[in-house]
Amino acid sequence: MKVMNRTYFKIAFSILCLLFSFSSQAQQVLTVQEALNQALNNNLQVKQALLQAALS
């Protein structure tokens, strides 16, 4: 039983390590200006205000 538990633990640990390595590669470093631009582009209130201004 102990050998099987160790084997399962090693497999689970290996899978977790792989998953964390993939998720860390998906992130990119942004400058402050890029972060602000991305926030403004994805801000729903800004989009709604621009749409209202275009309709007026």
mmCIF file with all atom_site columns, N, CA and C in Angstrom:
data_model
loop_
_atom_site.group_PDB
_atom_site.id
_atom_site.type_symbol
_atom_site.label_atom_id
_atom_site.label_alt_id
_atom_site.label_comp_id
_atom_site.label_asym_id
_atom_site.label_entity_id
_atom_site.label_seq_id
_atom_site.pdbx_PDB_ins_code
_atom_site.Cartn_x
_atom_site.Cartn_y
_atom_site.Cartn_z
_atom_site.occupancy
_atom_site.B_iso_or_equiv
_atom_site.pdbx_formal_charge
_atom_site.auth_seq_id
_atom_site.auth_comp_id
_atom_site.auth_asym_id
_atom_site.auth_atom_id
_atom_site.pdbx_PDB_model_num
ATOM 1   N N  . MET A 1 1  ? 0.809   -1.191 0.000   1.00 0.00 ? 1  MET A N  1
ATOM 2   C CA . MET A 1 1  ? 0.000   0.000  0.000   1.00 0.00 ? 1  MET A CA 1
ATOM 3   C C  . MET A 1 1  ? 0.854   1.257  0.000   1.00 0.00 ? 1  MET A C  1
ATOM 4   N N  . LYS A 1 2  ? 1.929   1.255  0.778   1.00 0.00 ? 2  LYS A N  1
ATOM 5   C CA . LYS A 1 2  ? 2.772   2.444  0.836   1.00 0.00 ? 2  LYS A CA 1
ATOM 6   C C  . LYS A 1 2  ? 3.397   2.746  -0.515  1.00 0.00 ? 2  LYS A C  1
ATOM 7   N N  . VAL A 1 3  ? 3.789   1.711  -1.227  1.00 0.00 ? 3  VAL A N  1
ATOM 8   C CA . VAL A 1 3  ? 4.424   1.909  -2.528  1.00 0.00 ? 3  VAL A CA 1
ATOM 9   C C  . VAL A 1 3  ? 3.423   2.518  -3.505  1.00 0.00 ? 3  VAL A C  1
ATOM 10  N N  . MET A 1 4  ? 2.187   2.042  -3.475  1.00 0.00 ? 4  MET A N  1
ATOM 11  C CA . MET A 1 4  ? 1.168   2.588  -4.371  1.00 0.00 ? 4  MET A CA 1
ATOM 12  C C  . MET A 1 4  ? 0.855   4.038  -4.020  1.00 0.00 ? 4  MET A C  1
ATOM 13  N N  . ASN A 1 5  ? 0.797   4.353  -2.728  1.00 0.00 ? 5  ASN A N  1
ATOM 14  C CA . ASN A 1 5  ? 0.522   5.725  -2.320  1.00 0.00 ? 5  ASN A CA 1
ATOM 15  C C  . ASN A 1 5  ? 1.635   6.656  -2.773  1.00 0.00 ? 5  ASN A C  1
ATOM 16  N N  . ARG A 1 6  ? 2.869   6.210  -2.653  1.00 0.00 ? 6  ARG A N  1
ATOM 17  C CA . ARG A 1 6  ? 4.001   7.028  -3.108  1.00 0.00 ? 6  ARG A CA 1
ATOM 18  C C  . ARG A 1 6  ? 3.945   7.230  -4.609  1.00 0.00 ? 6  ARG A C  1
ATOM 19  N N  . THR A 1 7  ? 3.599   6.191  -5.334  1.00 0.00 ? 7  THR A N  1
ATOM 20  C CA . THR A 1 7  ? 3.517   6.293  -6.789  1.00 0.00 ? 7  THR A CA 1
ATOM 21  C C  . THR A 1 7  ? 2.436   7.289  -7.185  1.00 0.00 ? 7  THR A C  1
ATOM 22  N N  . TYR A 1 8  ? 1.261   7.194  -6.571  1.00 0.00 ? 8  TYR A N  1
ATOM 23  C CA . TYR A 1 8  ? 0.187   8.141  -6.871  1.00 0.00 ? 8  TYR A CA 1
ATOM 24  C C  . TYR A 1 8  ? 0.598   9.562  -6.512  1.00 0.00 ? 8  TYR A C  1
ATOM 25  N N  . PHE A 1 9  ? 1.290   9.709  -5.393  1.00 0.00 ? 9  PHE A N  1
ATOM 26  C CA . PHE A 1 9  ? 1.750   11.032 -4.980  1.00 0.00 ? 9  PHE A CA 1
ATOM 27  C C  . PHE A 1 9  ? 2.730   11.602 -5.996  1.00 0.00 ? 9  PHE A C  1
ATOM 28  N N  . LYS A 1 10 ? 3.656   10.789 -6.462  1.00 0.00 ? 10 LYS A N  1
ATOM 29  C CA . LYS A 1 10 ? 4.636   11.253 -7.449  1.00 0.00 ? 10 LYS A CA 1
ATOM 30  C C  . LYS A 1 10 ? 3.957   11.650 -8.756  1.00 0.00 ? 10 LYS A C  1
ATOM 31  N N  . ILE A 1 11 ? 2.982   10.865 -9.178  1.00 0.00 ? 11 ILE A N  1
ATOM 32  C CA . ILE A 1 11 ? 2.263   11.181 -10.417 1.00 0.00 ? 11 ILE A CA 1
ATOM 33  C C  . ILE A 1 11 ? 1.481   12.482 -10.255 1.00 0.00 ? 11 ILE A C  1
ATOM 34  N N  . ALA A 1 12 ? 0.768   12.619 -9.151  1.00 0.00 ? 12 ALA A N  1
ATOM 35  C CA . ALA A 1 12 ? -0.022  13.830 -8.908  1.00 0.00 ? 12 ALA A CA 1
ATOM 36  C C  . ALA A 1 12 ? 0.883   15.050 -8.812  1.00 0.00 ? 12 ALA A C  1
ATOM 37  N N  . PHE A 1 13 ? 2.007   14.914 -8.138  1.00 0.00 ? 13 PHE A N  1
ATOM 38  C CA . PHE A 1 13 ? 2.949   16.025 -8.004  1.00 0.00 ? 13 PHE A CA 1
ATOM 39  C C  . PHE A 1 13 ? 3.517   16.416 -9.363  1.00 0.00 ? 13 PHE A C  1
ATOM 40  N N  . SER A 1 14 ? 3.831   15.449 -10.187 1.00 0.00 ? 14 SER A N  1
ATOM 41  C CA . SER A 1 14 ? 4.359   15.732 -11.525 1.00 0.00 ? 14 SER A CA 1
ATOM 42  C C  . SER A 1 14 ? 3.330   16.460 -12.381 1.00 0.00 ? 14 SER A C  1
ATOM 43  N N  . ILE A 1 15 ? 2.088   16.032 -12.301 1.00 0.00 ? 15 ILE A N  1
ATOM 44  C CA . ILE A 1 15 ? 1.025   16.693 -13.075 1.00 0.00 ? 15 ILE A CA 1
ATOM 45  C C  . ILE A 1 15 ? 0.843   18.133 -12.605 1.00 0.00 ? 15 ILE A C  1
ATOM 46  N N  . LEU A 1 16 ? 0.853   18.350 -11.301 1.00 0.00 ? 16 LEU A N  1
ATOM 47  C CA . LEU A 1 16 ? 0.719   19.713 -10.780 1.00 0.00 ? 16 LEU A CA 1
ATOM 48  C C  . LEU A 1 16 ? 1.872   20.602 -11.234 1.00 0.00 ? 16 LEU A C  1
ATOM 49  N N  . CYS A 1 17 ? 3.076   20.066 -11.213 1.00 0.00 ? 17 CYS A N  1
ATOM 50  C CA . CYS A 1 17 ? 4.233   20.847 -11.669 1.00 0.00 ? 17 CYS A CA 1
ATOM 51  C C  . CYS A 1 17 ? 4.086   21.231 -13.133 1.00 0.00 ? 17 CYS A C  1
ATOM 52  N N  . LEU A 1 18 ? 3.625   20.311 -13.946 1.00 0.00 ? 18 LEU A N  1
ATOM 53  C CA . LEU A 1 18 ? 3.414   20.609 -15.364 1.00 0.00 ? 18 LEU A CA 1
ATOM 54  C C  . LEU A 1 18 ? 2.345   21.681 -15.557 1.00 0.00 ? 18 LEU A C  1
ATOM 55  N N  . LEU A 1 19 ? 1.256   21.575 -14.819 1.00 0.00 ? 19 LEU A N  1
ATOM 56  C CA . LEU A 1 19 ? 0.180   22.558 -14.951 1.00 0.00 ? 19 LEU A CA 1
ATOM 57  C C  . LEU A 1 19 ? 0.641   23.948 -14.543 1.00 0.00 ? 19 LEU A C  1
ATOM 58  N N  . PHE A 1 20 ? 1.405   24.044 -13.472 1.00 0.00 ? 20 PHE A N  1
ATOM 59  C CA . PHE A 1 20 ? 1.883   25.353 -13.035 1.00 0.00 ? 20 PHE A CA 1
ATOM 60  C C  . PHE A 1 20 ? 2.898   25.932 -14.003 1.00 0.00 ? 20 PHE A C  1
ATOM 61  N N  . SER A 1 21 ? 3.692   25.101 -14.635 1.00 0.00 ? 21 SER A N  1
ATOM 62  C CA . SER A 1 21 ? 4.668   25.622 -15.589 1.00 0.00 ? 21 SER A CA 1
ATOM 63  C C  . SER A 1 21 ? 3.975   26.162 -16.831 1.00 0.00 ? 21 SER A C  1
ATOM 64  N N  . PHE A 1 22 ? 2.881   25.530 -17.255 1.00 0.00 ? 22 PHE A N  1
ATOM 65  C CA . PHE A 1 22 ? 2.141   26.035 -18.413 1.00 0.00 ? 22 PHE A CA 1
ATOM 66  C C  . PHE A 1 22 ? 1.461   27.358 -18.095 1.00 0.00 ? 22 PHE A C  1
ATOM 67  N N  . SER A 1 23 ? 0.886   27.482 -16.922 1.00 0.00 ? 23 SER A N  1
ATOM 68  C CA . SER A 1 23 ? 0.170   28.712 -16.587 1.00 0.00 ? 23 SER A CA 1
ATOM 69  C C  . SER A 1 23 ? 1.130   29.881 -16.419 1.00 0.00 ? 23 SER A C  1
ATOM 70  N N  . SER A 1 24 ? 2.332   29.646 -15.960 1.00 0.00 ? 24 SER A N  1
ATOM 71  C CA . SER A 1 24 ? 3.271   30.749 -15.781 1.00 0.00 ? 24 SER A CA 1
ATOM 72  C C  . SER A 1 24 ? 3.797   31.255 -17.115 1.00 0.00 ? 24 SER A C  1
ATOM 73  N N  . GLN A 1 25 ? 3.793   30.430 -18.148 1.00 0.00 ? 25 GLN A N  1
ATOM 74  C CA . GLN A 1 25 ? 4.255   30.870 -19.455 1.00 0.00 ? 25 GLN A CA 1
ATOM 75  C C  . GLN A 1 25 ? 3.200   31.692 -20.172 1.00 0.00 ? 25 GLN A C  1
ATOM 76  N N  . ALA A 1 26 ? 1.958   31.617 -19.750 1.00 0.00 ? 26 ALA A N  1
ATOM 77  C CA . ALA A 1 26 ? 0.879   32.337 -20.422 1.00 0.00 ? 26 ALA A CA 1
ATOM 78  C C  . ALA A 1 26 ? 0.867   33.811 -20.047 1.00 0.00 ? 26 ALA A C  1
ATOM 79  N N  . GLN A 1 27 ? 1.592   34.192 -19.035 1.00 0.00 ? 27 GLN A N  1
ATOM 80  C CA . GLN A 1 27 ? 1.604   35.580 -18.594 1.00 0.00 ? 27 GLN A CA 1
ATOM 81  C C  . GLN A 1 27 ? 2.696   36.342 -19.312 1.00 0.00 ? 27 GLN A C  1
ATOM 82  N N  . GLN A 1 28 ? 2.430   37.610 -19.565 1.00 0.00 ? 28 GLN A N  1
ATOM 83  C CA . GLN A 1 28 ? 3.440   38.446 -20.193 1.00 0.00 ? 28 GLN A CA 1
ATOM 84  C C  . GLN A 1 28 ? 3.647   39.685 -19.343 1.00 0.00 ? 28 GLN A C  1
ATOM 85  N N  . VAL A 1 29 ? 4.804   40.281 -19.468 1.00 0.00 ? 29 VAL A N  1
ATOM 86  C CA . VAL A 1 29 ? 5.129   41.479 -18.716 1.00 0.00 ? 29 VAL A CA 1
ATOM 87  C C  . VAL A 1 29 ? 4.630   42.681 -19.497 1.00 0.00 ? 29 VAL A C  1
ATOM 88  N N  . LEU A 1 30 ? 3.891   43.556 -18.822 1.00 0.00 ? 30 LEU A N  1
ATOM 89  C CA . LEU A 1 30 ? 3.359   44.755 -19.449 1.00 0.00 ? 30 LEU A CA 1
ATOM 90  C C  . LEU A 1 30 ? 4.015   45.985 -18.841 1.00 0.00 ? 30 LEU A C  1
ATOM 91  N N  . THR A 1 31 ? 4.177   46.999 -19.679 1.00 0.00 ? 31 THR A N  1
ATOM 92  C CA . THR A 1 31 ? 4.599   48.284 -19.138 1.00 0.00 ? 31 THR A CA 1
ATOM 93  C C  . THR A 1 31 ? 3.371   48.950 -18.530 1.00 0.00 ? 31 THR A C  1
ATOM 94  N N  . VAL A 1 32 ? 3.592   50.028 -17.806 1.00 0.00 ? 32 VAL A N  1
ATOM 95  C CA . VAL A 1 32 ? 2.471   50.738 -17.198 1.00 0.00 ? 32 VAL A CA 1
ATOM 96  C C  . VAL A 1 32 ? 1.550   51.285 -18.282 1.00 0.00 ? 32 VAL A C  1
ATOM 97  N N  . GLN A 1 33 ? 2.126   51.819 -19.342 1.00 0.00 ? 33 GLN A N  1
ATOM 98  C CA . GLN A 1 33 ? 1.317   52.371 -20.425 1.00 0.00 ? 33 GLN A CA 1
ATOM 99  C C  . GLN A 1 33 ? 0.493   51.283 -21.107 1.00 0.00 ? 33 GLN A C  1
ATOM 100 N N  . GLU A 1 34 ? 1.084   50.128 -21.343 1.00 0.00 ? 34 GLU A N  1
ATOM 101 C CA . GLU A 1 34 ? 0.346   49.016 -21.954 1.00 0.00 ? 34 GLU A CA 1
ATOM 102 C C  . GLU A 1 34 ? -0.789  48.547 -21.044 1.00 0.00 ? 34 GLU A C  1
ATOM 103 N N  . ALA A 1 35 ? -0.537  48.511 -19.751 1.00 0.00 ? 35 ALA A N  1
ATOM 104 C CA . ALA A 1 35 ? -1.571  48.095 -18.803 1.00 0.00 ? 35 ALA A CA 1
ATOM 105 C C  . ALA A 1 35 ? -2.729  49.088 -18.798 1.00 0.00 ? 35 ALA A C  1
ATOM 106 N N  . LEU A 1 36 ? -2.410  50.378 -18.829 1.00 0.00 ? 36 LEU A N  1
ATOM 107 C CA . LEU A 1 36 ? -3.463  51.397 -18.871 1.00 0.00 ? 36 LEU A CA 1
ATOM 108 C C  . LEU A 1 36 ? -4.260  51.311 -20.162 1.00 0.00 ? 36 LEU A C  1
ATOM 109 N N  . ASN A 1 37 ? -3.574  51.139 -21.280 1.00 0.00 ? 37 ASN A N  1
ATOM 110 C CA . ASN A 1 37 ? -4.267  51.018 -22.564 1.00 0.00 ? 37 ASN A CA 1
ATOM 111 C C  . ASN A 1 37 ? -5.186  49.801 -22.578 1.00 0.00 ? 37 ASN A C  1
ATOM 112 N N  . GLN A 1 38 ? -4.707  48.699 -22.060 1.00 0.00 ? 38 GLN A N  1
ATOM 113 C CA . GLN A 1 38 ? -5.513  47.480 -22.022 1.00 0.00 ? 38 GLN A CA 1
ATOM 114 C C  . GLN A 1 38 ? -6.721  47.665 -21.103 1.00 0.00 ? 38 GLN A C  1
ATOM 115 N N  . ALA A 1 39 ? -6.524  48.330 -19.982 1.00 0.00 ? 39 ALA A N  1
ATOM 116 C CA . ALA A 1 39 ? -7.636  48.576 -19.061 1.00 0.00 ? 39 ALA A CA 1
ATOM 117 C C  . ALA A 1 39 ? -8.680  49.476 -19.705 1.00 0.00 ? 39 ALA A C  1
ATOM 118 N N  . LEU A 1 40 ? -8.245  50.510 -20.399 1.00 0.00 ? 40 LEU A N  1
ATOM 119 C CA . LEU A 1 40 ? -9.191  51.410 -21.060 1.00 0.00 ? 40 LEU A CA 1
ATOM 120 C C  . LEU A 1 40 ? -9.925  50.711 -22.196 1.00 0.00 ? 40 LEU A C  1
ATOM 121 N N  . ASN A 1 41 ? -9.223  49.890 -22.950 1.00 0.00 ? 41 ASN A N  1
ATOM 122 C CA . ASN A 1 41 ? -9.848  49.172 -24.063 1.00 0.00 ? 41 ASN A CA 1
ATOM 123 C C  . ASN A 1 41 ? -10.866 48.148 -23.589 1.00 0.00 ? 41 ASN A C  1
ATOM 124 N N  . ASN A 1 42 ? -10.663 47.584 -22.410 1.00 0.00 ? 42 ASN A N  1
ATOM 125 C CA . ASN A 1 42 ? -11.551 46.539 -21.902 1.00 0.00 ? 42 ASN A CA 1
ATOM 126 C C  . ASN A 1 42 ? -12.578 47.063 -20.902 1.00 0.00 ? 42 ASN A C  1
ATOM 127 N N  . ASN A 1 43 ? -12.584 48.376 -20.654 1.00 0.00 ? 43 ASN A N  1
ATOM 128 C CA . ASN A 1 43 ? -13.491 48.962 -19.679 1.00 0.00 ? 43 ASN A CA 1
ATOM 129 C C  . ASN A 1 43 ? -14.866 49.165 -20.309 1.00 0.00 ? 43 ASN A C  1
ATOM 130 N N  . LEU A 1 44 ? -15.873 48.530 -19.738 1.00 0.00 ? 44 LEU A N  1
ATOM 131 C CA . LEU A 1 44 ? -17.226 48.593 -20.288 1.00 0.00 ? 44 LEU A CA 1
ATOM 132 C C  . LEU A 1 44 ? -17.794 50.008 -20.201 1.00 0.00 ? 44 LEU A C  1
ATOM 133 N N  . GLN A 1 45 ? -17.513 50.713 -19.121 1.00 0.00 ? 45 GLN A N  1
ATOM 134 C CA . GLN A 1 45 ? -18.036 52.072 -18.970 1.00 0.00 ? 45 GLN A CA 1
ATOM 135 C C  . GLN A 1 45 ? -17.462 53.001 -20.032 1.00 0.00 ? 45 GLN A C  1
ATOM 136 N N  . VAL A 1 46 ? -16.195 52.846 -20.353 1.00 0.00 ? 46 VAL A N  1
ATOM 137 C CA . VAL A 1 46 ? -15.580 53.673 -21.391 1.00 0.00 ? 46 VAL A CA 1
ATOM 138 C C  . VAL A 1 46 ? -16.215 53.357 -22.739 1.00 0.00 ? 46 VAL A C  1
ATOM 139 N N  . LYS A 1 47 ? -16.440 52.083 -23.015 1.00 0.00 ? 47 LYS A N  1
ATOM 140 C CA . LYS A 1 47 ? -17.067 51.695 -24.279 1.00 0.00 ? 47 LYS A CA 1
ATOM 141 C C  . LYS A 1 47 ? -18.481 52.261 -24.385 1.00 0.00 ? 47 LYS A C  1
ATOM 142 N N  . GLN A 1 48 ? -19.225 52.207 -23.294 1.00 0.00 ? 48 GLN A N  1
ATOM 143 C CA . GLN A 1 48 ? -20.585 52.738 -23.303 1.00 0.00 ? 48 GLN A CA 1
ATOM 144 C C  . GLN A 1 48 ? -20.585 54.249 -23.502 1.00 0.00 ? 48 GLN A C  1
ATOM 145 N N  . ALA A 1 49 ? -19.648 54.951 -22.876 1.00 0.00 ? 49 ALA A N  1
ATOM 146 C CA . ALA A 1 49 ? -19.572 56.402 -23.027 1.00 0.00 ? 49 ALA A CA 1
ATOM 147 C C  . ALA A 1 49 ? -19.221 56.773 -24.464 1.00 0.00 ? 49 ALA A C  1
ATOM 148 N N  . LEU A 1 50 ? -18.315 56.031 -25.075 1.00 0.00 ? 50 LEU A N  1
ATOM 149 C CA . LEU A 1 50 ? -17.962 56.305 -26.470 1.00 0.00 ? 50 LEU A CA 1
ATOM 150 C C  . LEU A 1 50 ? -19.150 56.043 -27.391 1.00 0.00 ? 50 LEU A C  1
ATOM 151 N N  . LEU A 1 51 ? -19.897 54.998 -27.116 1.00 0.00 ? 51 LEU A N  1
ATOM 152 C CA . LEU A 1 51 ? -21.074 54.688 -27.922 1.00 0.00 ? 51 LEU A CA 1
ATOM 153 C C  . LEU A 1 51 ? -22.146 55.768 -27.764 1.00 0.00 ? 51 LEU A C  1
ATOM 154 N N  . GLN A 1 52 ? -22.354 56.228 -26.541 1.00 0.00 ? 52 GLN A N  1
ATOM 155 C CA . GLN A 1 52 ? -23.330 57.297 -26.305 1.00 0.00 ? 52 GLN A CA 1
ATOM 156 C C  . GLN A 1 52 ? -22.915 58.580 -27.014 1.00 0.00 ? 52 GLN A C  1
ATOM 157 N N  . ALA A 1 53 ? -21.621 58.885 -26.983 1.00 0.00 ? 53 ALA A N  1
ATOM 158 C CA . ALA A 1 53 ? -21.128 60.092 -27.656 1.00 0.00 ? 53 ALA A CA 1
ATOM 159 C C  . ALA A 1 53 ? -21.307 59.971 -29.162 1.00 0.00 ? 53 ALA A C  1
ATOM 160 N N  . ALA A 1 54 ? -21.114 58.781 -29.695 1.00 0.00 ? 54 ALA A N  1
ATOM 161 C CA . ALA A 1 54 ? -21.267 58.583 -31.135 1.00 0.00 ? 54 ALA A CA 1
ATOM 162 C C  . ALA A 1 54 ? -22.735 58.675 -31.549 1.00 0.00 ? 54 ALA A C  1
ATOM 163 N N  . LEU A 1 55 ? -23.646 58.244 -30.681 1.00 0.00 ? 55 LEU A N  1
ATOM 164 C CA . LEU A 1 55 ? -25.069 58.294 -30.996 1.00 0.00 ? 55 LEU A CA 1
ATOM 165 C C  . LEU A 1 55 ? -25.651 59.697 -30.837 1.00 0.00 ? 55 LEU A C  1
ATOM 166 N N  . SER A 1 56 ? -25.020 60.537 -30.051 1.00 0.00 ? 56 SER A N  1
ATOM 167 C CA . SER A 1 56 ? -25.540 61.893 -29.800 1.00 0.00 ? 56 SER A CA 1
ATOM 168 C C  . SER A 1 56 ? -25.259 62.843 -30.933 1.00 0.00 ? 56 SER A C  1
#
